[in-house]
Amino acid sequence: MKLVVSPCNTTGPFFPREFSDGNEDLTRRDGARARGEHIILAGRVLELGAKPTWNMVLEVWQADTNGIFRHPLDPRFAEVDPGFWGWGRARTDPDGWYRFRTVLPGGDQRIPHINCAVLGIGLTRRLVTTIFFTDAPDPVFDCVPGPELRQRLIARRDPSLNADGAAGYRFDVILRGEGETPFFVD
Amino acid sequence: MKPRAAGYQYSPYGDRTQTLRQIDRYNASFTRVPASPLIPRPVTLSEQTGPIELPRRWNAGKLALSRAVENGPRAVGQLIRVSGRVTDEDGSPAAGVVMEIWQANAAGKYVHAMDDHIAPLDPNFVGQGRLVTDEDGRYEVFTVKPGAYPVLYSGWWWRPPHIHFSILGQSWMNRFITQIFFPGEPLNETDLLLNGVPSHDVRERLIFEHGDTVMGDLSYINYRRDFVLRGHRRTPELA
């Protein structure tokens, strides 16, 4: 017998900042530093009319520099980078900016990508999308119809975001309206 | 925590068993929910996996919100014990997963910079914390019953007492966030978020079950809510 999945509801405006702060950096774990190319992944979360959203929560999940997930389902789990968490959380500031420090994920079965979920006011259920770095065949990327929409899922190199030896990449999340980010069925 | 078998399956959340994405008069849902249809995609290893080390990363274990510090003064309000069990769709326990809880104090005020409601803070109430489910997927937290509060911009909407829950399962696919309401509250009848559901049955699952009352050295009221995370084992094929 299958049980019915519990109903989700919104985080509302008061998701504790203590739950986000300190989780924006995926590259330090147990005193070790992550291997691979460190990057700053940053951008703005905008709502209808290109207005910034404040206090939206972003969660990310990705493989390490070698494409290994920190999870026992990954056949190469034993070799996962000891300096890399794989999971992070950030919140947007009053101008809608979020910012992660992470590594450029490696690719194995999939092209390099970062799973991204958006939570916050107005979202009774999370929104999920995937951030890519190149346009190449991929079982999820290929589901997005047309090159124009697929381009919206590619993080762009942005030197103005460089920090502390990490290369800046820009990825804006447009929840609704012109240039709307493609989101996936969840 | 025990890793999940590779045969775990995740079906899309059903619109008939979930809160509506857009709710009349909940204005932010019309400026933030995408206008374009969501795109179907396969579930690969990337989505089947997820953060397994959060209990250790956050040093989470047991949680009590009824005091700001251990053995400190009790927070103002009605002492309650909130408990339940977290399982997957098969009823198997979600053991060793992090649950994040946050709520207003008894006066309806959050400890949060964005809360403009003029109501007193309580120095003995922090209103948020993390716990880890036990081997049977059970959780419990002593806290105080939250107060109702006005949504100031709306001009009319008062939120009924509720507690927020965030559960981080072992997979990107079973991340879960909700808010749970108290039975019998008059404001439940007008709350946009509680009533933005497709059926009475879904609404009931957003409300605590009223448990027994306890009288003794510690007297409190029990409230219960089980949670079912998405995910079930693949049905074995007949030999």
Short mmCIF file of C-alpha atoms in Angstrom, two decimals:
data_model
loop_
_atom_site.label_atom_id
_atom_site.label_comp_id
_atom_site.label_asym_id
_atom_site.label_seq_id
_atom_site.Cartn_x
_atom_site.Cartn_y
_atom_site.Cartn_z
CA MET A 1 0.00 0.00 0.00
CA LYS A 2 1.31 3.41 -0.93
CA LEU A 3 0.82 6.32 1.48
CA VAL A 4 -0.16 9.71 0.13
CA VAL A 5 2.68 12.22 0.08
CA SER A 6 2.19 15.07 2.59
CA PRO A 7 1.12 18.44 1.19
CA CYS A 8 3.85 21.06 0.86
CA ASN A 9 3.33 24.69 1.75
CA THR A 10 5.29 27.91 1.50
CA THR A 11 8.22 28.85 3.72
CA GLY A 12 6.59 32.27 4.05
CA PRO A 13 8.68 35.38 4.75
CA PHE A 14 10.25 34.26 8.01
CA PHE A 15 12.52 31.36 7.03
CA PRO A 16 15.22 31.81 9.69
CA ARG A 17 18.38 33.45 8.43
CA GLU A 18 20.30 31.20 10.79
CA PHE A 19 19.26 28.31 8.53
CA SER A 20 20.88 29.90 5.47
CA ASP A 21 23.86 31.78 6.76
CA GLY A 22 27.09 29.78 6.66
CA ASN A 23 25.83 27.39 3.99
CA GLU A 24 26.74 29.48 0.91
CA ASP A 25 30.26 28.04 0.76
CA LEU A 26 30.43 24.42 -0.43
CA THR A 27 34.21 24.35 -0.67
CA ARG A 28 35.32 23.87 2.95
CA ARG A 29 34.66 20.61 4.73
CA ASP A 30 36.29 19.27 7.89
CA GLY A 31 39.29 21.53 7.45
CA ALA A 32 39.88 20.45 3.85
CA ARG A 33 39.47 22.63 0.76
CA ALA A 34 37.57 21.42 -2.28
CA ARG A 35 39.56 20.20 -5.26
CA GLY A 36 38.99 21.54 -8.73
CA GLU A 37 38.14 24.94 -10.14
CA HIS A 38 36.52 27.13 -7.52
CA ILE A 39 33.76 29.36 -8.81
CA ILE A 40 31.44 32.05 -7.52
CA LEU A 41 27.92 31.28 -8.66
CA ALA A 42 25.83 34.40 -8.22
CA GLY A 43 22.85 36.16 -9.68
CA ARG A 44 19.53 37.77 -8.98
CA VAL A 45 16.14 36.21 -8.32
CA LEU A 46 13.49 38.35 -10.02
CA GLU A 47 9.70 38.21 -10.04
CA LEU A 48 7.17 39.59 -12.55
CA GLY A 49 8.25 42.98 -13.90
CA ALA A 50 11.93 42.14 -13.26
CA LYS A 51 11.49 43.18 -9.64
CA PRO A 52 14.04 41.85 -7.14
CA THR A 53 12.90 39.37 -4.51
CA TRP A 54 14.20 39.61 -0.96
CA ASN A 55 14.77 36.62 1.29
CA MET A 56 14.11 33.94 -1.30
CA VAL A 57 15.99 30.75 -0.47
CA LEU A 58 18.09 28.87 -3.04
CA GLU A 59 19.31 25.34 -2.46
CA VAL A 60 21.87 23.64 -4.68
CA TRP A 61 23.10 20.06 -5.06
CA GLN A 62 25.92 18.99 -7.35
CA ALA A 63 28.75 16.57 -8.00
CA ASP A 64 32.36 17.31 -7.08
CA THR A 65 35.08 18.24 -9.57
CA ASN A 66 35.28 14.61 -10.73
CA GLY A 67 31.53 14.23 -11.19
CA ILE A 68 31.06 12.23 -7.97
CA PHE A 69 28.11 12.82 -5.65
CA ARG A 70 28.61 12.74 -1.87
CA HIS A 71 26.01 9.98 -1.56
CA PRO A 72 26.25 6.17 -1.31
CA LEU A 73 24.14 5.70 -4.45
CA ASP A 74 27.06 7.02 -6.49
CA PRO A 75 29.17 4.00 -7.50
CA ARG A 76 32.31 6.13 -6.97
CA PHE A 77 31.16 7.46 -3.57
CA ALA A 78 34.34 6.20 -1.87
CA GLU A 79 36.40 8.54 -4.04
CA VAL A 80 34.35 11.68 -3.41
CA ASP A 81 36.33 14.84 -2.64
CA PRO A 82 36.75 15.06 1.17
CA GLY A 83 36.81 18.86 0.93
CA PHE A 84 33.50 19.28 -0.87
CA TRP A 85 29.98 19.22 0.60
CA GLY A 86 27.92 19.13 -2.61
CA TRP A 87 25.00 20.92 -0.97
CA GLY A 88 24.47 24.59 -0.20
CA ARG A 89 21.84 27.15 0.67
CA ALA A 90 21.74 30.92 0.20
CA ARG A 91 19.17 33.68 0.50
CA THR A 92 18.61 36.78 -1.58
CA ASP A 93 19.42 40.28 -0.33
CA PRO A 94 17.06 43.27 -0.81
CA ASP A 95 18.31 43.64 -4.42
CA GLY A 96 17.57 39.99 -5.14
CA TRP A 97 21.22 38.83 -5.16
CA TYR A 98 22.32 35.39 -4.04
CA ARG A 99 25.89 34.09 -4.02
CA PHE A 100 27.50 30.65 -3.64
CA ARG A 101 31.13 29.60 -3.57
CA THR A 102 31.43 26.14 -5.09
CA VAL A 103 33.41 24.21 -7.68
CA LEU A 104 32.76 23.65 -11.34
CA PRO A 105 31.13 20.21 -11.26
CA GLY A 106 32.64 17.35 -13.19
CA GLY A 107 30.68 15.37 -15.74
CA ASP A 108 30.29 11.62 -15.91
CA GLN A 109 26.90 10.35 -17.10
CA ARG A 110 25.68 13.94 -17.37
CA ILE A 111 27.24 17.19 -18.55
CA PRO A 112 28.37 19.50 -15.71
CA HIS A 113 25.32 20.85 -13.92
CA ILE A 114 24.00 22.11 -10.58
CA ASN A 115 20.52 21.23 -9.31
CA CYS A 116 18.80 24.35 -8.00
CA ALA A 117 15.60 24.79 -5.98
CA VAL A 118 13.88 28.05 -5.12
CA LEU A 119 11.76 28.48 -1.98
CA GLY A 120 10.07 31.50 -0.47
CA ILE A 121 7.08 33.83 -0.36
CA GLY A 122 4.58 33.10 -3.13
CA LEU A 123 5.84 29.57 -3.73
CA THR A 124 3.58 27.02 -2.05
CA ARG A 125 5.79 24.35 -3.62
CA ARG A 126 9.48 24.61 -4.44
CA LEU A 127 10.57 25.42 -7.98
CA VAL A 128 13.33 23.27 -9.43
CA THR A 129 15.66 23.96 -12.28
CA THR A 130 19.14 22.91 -13.35
CA ILE A 131 22.08 25.21 -14.01
CA PHE A 132 24.39 24.19 -16.88
CA PHE A 133 27.69 25.58 -18.10
CA THR A 134 27.79 24.37 -21.70
CA ASP A 135 25.29 23.49 -24.40
CA ALA A 136 25.79 19.78 -25.01
CA PRO A 137 23.67 16.60 -25.05
CA ASP A 138 22.26 15.74 -21.62
CA PRO A 139 19.13 13.80 -20.63
CA VAL A 140 17.71 16.72 -18.64
CA PHE A 141 19.03 19.63 -20.72
CA ASP A 142 17.59 17.96 -23.84
CA CYS A 143 14.09 18.09 -22.34
CA VAL A 144 14.07 21.88 -22.57
CA PRO A 145 12.44 22.75 -25.90
CA GLY A 146 14.43 24.97 -28.23
CA PRO A 147 17.84 26.64 -28.11
CA GLU A 148 16.45 29.95 -26.82
CA LEU A 149 15.05 28.39 -23.64
CA ARG A 150 18.11 26.16 -23.18
CA GLN A 151 20.37 29.24 -23.26
CA ARG A 152 18.52 30.54 -20.21
CA LEU A 153 19.80 27.57 -18.19
CA ILE A 154 23.47 28.28 -18.88
CA ALA A 155 25.49 30.18 -16.29
CA ARG A 156 27.66 32.83 -17.98
CA ARG A 157 31.24 33.65 -17.14
CA ASP A 158 31.22 37.07 -15.43
CA PRO A 159 34.64 38.39 -14.33
CA SER A 160 32.95 41.14 -12.30
CA LEU A 161 31.91 38.36 -9.88
CA ASN A 162 35.43 36.96 -9.46
CA ALA A 163 36.48 36.76 -5.82
CA ASP A 164 39.28 35.21 -3.79
CA GLY A 165 40.75 33.32 -6.73
CA ALA A 166 37.37 31.94 -7.82
CA ALA A 167 35.96 32.61 -11.29
CA GLY A 168 32.58 34.34 -11.34
CA TYR A 169 29.57 32.83 -13.10
CA ARG A 170 26.24 34.64 -13.38
CA PHE A 171 22.91 32.86 -13.27
CA ASP A 172 19.72 34.88 -12.83
CA VAL A 173 16.50 33.17 -11.83
CA ILE A 174 13.51 34.86 -13.44
CA LEU A 175 10.52 33.38 -11.68
CA ARG A 176 7.89 34.89 -13.98
CA GLY A 177 7.73 37.30 -16.88
CA GLU A 178 10.06 38.21 -19.74
CA GLY A 179 13.00 35.83 -20.01
CA GLU A 180 11.34 33.44 -17.54
CA THR A 181 13.65 30.65 -16.37
CA PRO A 182 12.59 27.16 -17.50
CA PHE A 183 11.58 25.07 -14.48
CA PHE A 184 11.05 21.34 -14.31
CA VAL A 185 8.15 19.20 -13.17
CA ASP A 186 8.73 18.34 -9.52
CA MET B 1 21.63 6.90 8.04
CA LYS B 2 20.94 3.97 5.79
CA PRO B 3 21.42 4.68 2.10
CA ARG B 4 18.44 4.09 -0.10
CA ALA B 5 18.42 1.25 -2.54
CA ALA B 6 18.96 2.12 -6.17
CA GLY B 7 15.44 0.92 -6.86
CA TYR B 8 13.89 3.96 -5.22
CA GLN B 9 11.36 5.76 -7.40
CA TYR B 10 9.99 9.28 -7.32
CA SER B 11 6.75 10.23 -9.03
CA PRO B 12 5.87 13.88 -9.68
CA TYR B 13 3.91 15.50 -6.85
CA GLY B 14 0.21 15.08 -7.61
CA ASP B 15 -1.81 18.26 -8.02
CA ARG B 16 -4.78 16.62 -6.27
CA THR B 17 -2.75 15.86 -3.12
CA GLN B 18 -0.74 19.09 -2.97
CA THR B 19 -1.37 22.74 -2.18
CA LEU B 20 -2.32 24.77 -5.25
CA ARG B 21 0.56 26.67 -6.83
CA GLN B 22 -1.53 29.80 -7.27
CA ILE B 23 -4.05 30.86 -4.65
CA ASP B 24 -6.65 33.58 -5.17
CA ARG B 25 -5.67 36.76 -3.25
CA TYR B 26 -2.25 35.31 -2.33
CA ASN B 27 -0.73 37.97 -4.56
CA ALA B 28 2.88 36.80 -4.54
CA SER B 29 1.83 33.53 -6.14
CA PHE B 30 0.83 35.52 -9.24
CA THR B 31 4.15 37.33 -9.54
CA ARG B 32 6.44 34.41 -8.65
CA VAL B 33 4.94 31.22 -10.01
CA PRO B 34 6.14 30.71 -13.61
CA ALA B 35 3.58 31.35 -16.34
CA SER B 36 5.09 28.68 -18.60
CA PRO B 37 4.30 25.03 -18.00
CA LEU B 38 6.83 23.02 -16.02
CA ILE B 39 9.00 20.78 -18.19
CA PRO B 40 9.01 17.01 -17.61
CA ARG B 41 12.47 15.52 -17.12
CA PRO B 42 13.94 12.15 -16.19
CA VAL B 43 15.26 11.46 -12.70
CA THR B 44 18.96 10.58 -12.92
CA LEU B 45 21.57 9.83 -10.27
CA SER B 46 21.98 13.57 -9.79
CA GLU B 47 18.39 13.99 -8.60
CA GLN B 48 18.24 10.63 -6.76
CA THR B 49 21.11 11.65 -4.52
CA GLY B 50 21.18 14.42 -1.94
CA PRO B 51 22.84 15.72 1.20
CA ILE B 52 23.36 12.89 3.71
CA GLU B 53 25.72 14.64 6.12
CA LEU B 54 23.60 17.54 7.30
CA PRO B 55 23.04 16.18 10.85
CA ARG B 56 26.80 16.18 11.37
CA ARG B 57 27.41 19.42 9.46
CA TRP B 58 24.89 21.22 11.65
CA ASN B 59 25.54 19.24 14.82
CA ALA B 60 21.79 18.58 15.03
CA GLY B 61 20.19 16.10 17.41
CA LYS B 62 17.37 16.77 19.83
CA LEU B 63 15.50 20.05 19.98
CA ALA B 64 13.48 21.96 22.55
CA LEU B 65 12.00 25.36 21.74
CA SER B 66 10.24 25.85 25.08
CA ARG B 67 13.38 27.45 26.52
CA ALA B 68 16.03 29.62 24.89
CA VAL B 69 18.79 27.82 26.78
CA GLU B 70 18.89 24.49 28.55
CA ASN B 71 17.55 24.79 32.12
CA GLY B 72 16.75 28.48 31.43
CA PRO B 73 13.37 30.08 32.10
CA ARG B 74 10.39 28.73 30.17
CA ALA B 75 9.11 30.73 27.20
CA VAL B 76 5.76 32.45 27.68
CA GLY B 77 2.81 30.55 26.29
CA GLN B 78 0.97 27.23 26.39
CA LEU B 79 3.48 24.37 26.63
CA ILE B 80 2.90 21.82 23.88
CA ARG B 81 4.67 18.74 22.62
CA VAL B 82 4.67 18.32 18.85
CA SER B 83 5.60 14.88 17.61
CA GLY B 84 5.12 12.39 14.82
CA ARG B 85 6.82 10.09 12.39
CA VAL B 86 8.44 10.75 9.04
CA THR B 87 8.21 7.96 6.48
CA ASP B 88 8.44 7.35 2.76
CA GLU B 89 5.42 6.35 0.67
CA ASP B 90 5.91 2.72 1.69
CA GLY B 91 5.70 3.64 5.36
CA SER B 92 9.40 2.95 5.94
CA PRO B 93 10.96 5.36 8.41
CA ALA B 94 12.94 8.36 7.23
CA ALA B 95 15.62 7.83 9.88
CA GLY B 96 18.39 10.27 10.67
CA VAL B 97 17.09 13.13 8.54
CA VAL B 98 17.19 16.78 9.55
CA MET B 99 13.97 18.59 10.38
CA GLU B 100 14.05 22.37 10.62
CA ILE B 101 11.29 24.02 12.63
CA TRP B 102 10.35 27.67 12.98
CA GLN B 103 7.36 29.51 14.39
CA ALA B 104 6.07 32.73 15.95
CA ASN B 105 6.09 33.17 19.71
CA ALA B 106 2.92 33.11 21.82
CA ALA B 107 2.28 36.76 20.93
CA GLY B 108 2.44 36.06 17.19
CA LYS B 109 5.91 37.56 16.67
CA TYR B 110 8.81 35.96 14.82
CA VAL B 111 12.44 36.52 15.76
CA HIS B 112 13.13 37.79 12.23
CA ALA B 113 14.24 41.10 10.75
CA MET B 114 11.37 41.06 8.25
CA ASP B 115 8.62 40.80 10.87
CA ASP B 116 7.08 44.31 11.20
CA HIS B 117 4.26 43.26 13.51
CA ILE B 118 4.29 45.29 16.73
CA ALA B 119 4.13 42.46 19.24
CA PRO B 120 6.62 41.68 21.99
CA LEU B 121 9.56 39.34 21.58
CA ASP B 122 10.17 36.83 24.34
CA PRO B 123 13.79 36.62 25.54
CA ASN B 124 13.21 32.97 26.42
CA PHE B 125 12.00 31.99 22.96
CA VAL B 126 14.21 31.70 19.87
CA GLY B 127 11.52 30.18 17.67
CA GLN B 128 13.71 28.06 15.42
CA GLY B 129 15.97 25.05 15.50
CA ARG B 130 16.92 21.71 14.01
CA LEU B 131 16.47 18.12 15.09
CA VAL B 132 17.25 14.72 13.62
CA THR B 133 14.65 11.95 13.31
CA ASP B 134 15.36 8.75 15.23
CA GLU B 135 15.77 5.23 13.82
CA ASP B 136 12.02 4.85 13.52
CA GLY B 137 11.65 8.22 11.77
CA ARG B 138 10.14 9.80 14.89
CA TYR B 139 10.55 13.38 16.02
CA GLU B 140 9.40 15.39 19.00
CA VAL B 141 9.81 18.93 20.17
CA PHE B 142 8.56 20.75 23.23
CA THR B 143 7.56 24.30 22.36
CA VAL B 144 4.85 26.85 23.07
CA LYS B 145 1.75 27.27 20.98
CA PRO B 146 2.37 30.09 18.50
CA GLY B 147 0.07 33.11 18.39
CA ALA B 148 -1.88 34.39 15.41
CA TYR B 149 -0.55 37.46 13.60
CA PRO B 150 -1.68 39.94 10.95
CA VAL B 151 -0.28 40.01 7.41
CA LEU B 152 0.10 43.77 7.54
CA TYR B 153 0.14 44.60 3.82
CA SER B 154 -3.10 42.70 3.17
CA GLY B 155 -5.36 44.87 5.29
CA TRP B 156 -7.44 41.87 6.40
CA TRP B 157 -5.53 38.59 6.53
CA TRP B 158 -4.67 37.16 9.94
CA ARG B 159 -2.56 34.04 9.94
CA PRO B 160 -3.88 31.38 12.31
CA PRO B 161 -1.36 29.71 14.65
CA HIS B 162 0.94 27.41 12.67
CA ILE B 163 4.38 25.81 12.81
CA HIS B 164 6.75 25.58 9.82
CA PHE B 165 8.53 22.31 9.02
CA SER B 166 11.40 21.74 6.60
CA ILE B 167 12.70 18.20 6.10
CA LEU B 168 15.92 17.41 4.27
CA GLY B 169 15.71 13.81 3.14
CA GLN B 170 18.56 11.84 1.66
CA SER B 171 17.57 12.73 -1.89
CA TRP B 172 17.16 15.90 -3.94
CA MET B 173 13.71 14.52 -4.79
CA ASN B 174 12.28 14.22 -1.28
CA ARG B 175 13.04 17.71 0.01
CA PHE B 176 9.90 18.75 1.89
CA ILE B 177 8.60 22.03 3.33
CA THR B 178 5.21 22.77 4.81
CA GLN B 179 3.37 24.53 7.62
CA ILE B 180 0.98 22.79 9.99
CA PHE B 181 -2.05 24.39 11.63
CA PHE B 182 -3.88 23.79 14.91
CA PRO B 183 -7.30 22.13 15.02
CA GLY B 184 -10.36 24.19 15.88
CA GLU B 185 -8.86 27.63 15.29
CA PRO B 186 -11.46 30.12 13.99
CA LEU B 187 -8.87 31.81 11.76
CA ASN B 188 -8.32 28.49 9.97
CA GLU B 189 -11.54 29.18 8.07
CA THR B 190 -10.16 32.26 6.31
CA ASP B 191 -6.47 31.46 5.92
CA LEU B 192 -5.38 31.59 2.28
CA LEU B 193 -2.55 29.09 2.64
CA LEU B 194 -4.50 26.47 4.59
CA ASN B 195 -7.45 26.69 2.24
CA GLY B 196 -5.45 26.82 -0.99
CA VAL B 197 -5.79 23.07 -1.34
CA PRO B 198 -7.86 21.01 -3.77
CA SER B 199 -9.80 18.95 -1.23
CA HIS B 200 -10.90 18.58 2.38
CA ASP B 201 -8.59 15.59 2.71
CA VAL B 202 -5.50 17.59 1.77
CA ARG B 203 -6.56 20.36 4.17
CA GLU B 204 -6.84 17.87 7.03
CA ARG B 205 -3.25 16.77 6.45
CA LEU B 206 -2.11 20.36 7.03
CA ILE B 207 -3.62 20.33 10.54
CA PHE B 208 -2.21 18.71 13.69
CA GLU B 209 -4.09 15.86 15.28
CA HIS B 210 -5.07 16.86 18.78
CA GLY B 211 -3.52 14.30 21.08
CA ASP B 212 -3.89 13.66 24.75
CA THR B 213 -3.19 16.06 27.56
CA VAL B 214 -0.48 15.22 30.08
CA MET B 215 -0.53 16.21 33.76
CA GLY B 216 2.37 15.74 36.13
CA ASP B 217 5.75 17.26 36.85
CA LEU B 218 5.48 18.64 33.34
CA SER B 219 1.95 19.39 32.09
CA TYR B 220 1.41 19.92 28.39
CA ILE B 221 -0.81 19.20 25.41
CA ASN B 222 0.23 16.79 22.68
CA TYR B 223 -0.12 17.61 19.00
CA ARG B 224 0.70 15.03 16.39
CA ARG B 225 1.54 15.15 12.72
CA ASP B 226 3.11 12.43 10.62
CA PHE B 227 4.81 13.29 7.36
CA VAL B 228 5.08 11.19 4.21
CA LEU B 229 8.05 12.10 2.04
CA ARG B 230 8.00 11.37 -1.66
CA GLY B 231 9.65 8.13 -2.73
CA HIS B 232 8.79 4.46 -2.85
CA ARG B 233 10.56 1.28 -3.75
CA ARG B 234 10.06 -0.07 -7.20
CA THR B 235 7.38 -2.76 -7.20
CA PRO B 236 9.18 -6.12 -7.51
CA GLU B 237 8.40 -7.90 -10.75
CA LEU B 238 6.61 -11.22 -10.46
CA ALA B 239 8.94 -14.16 -10.92
#
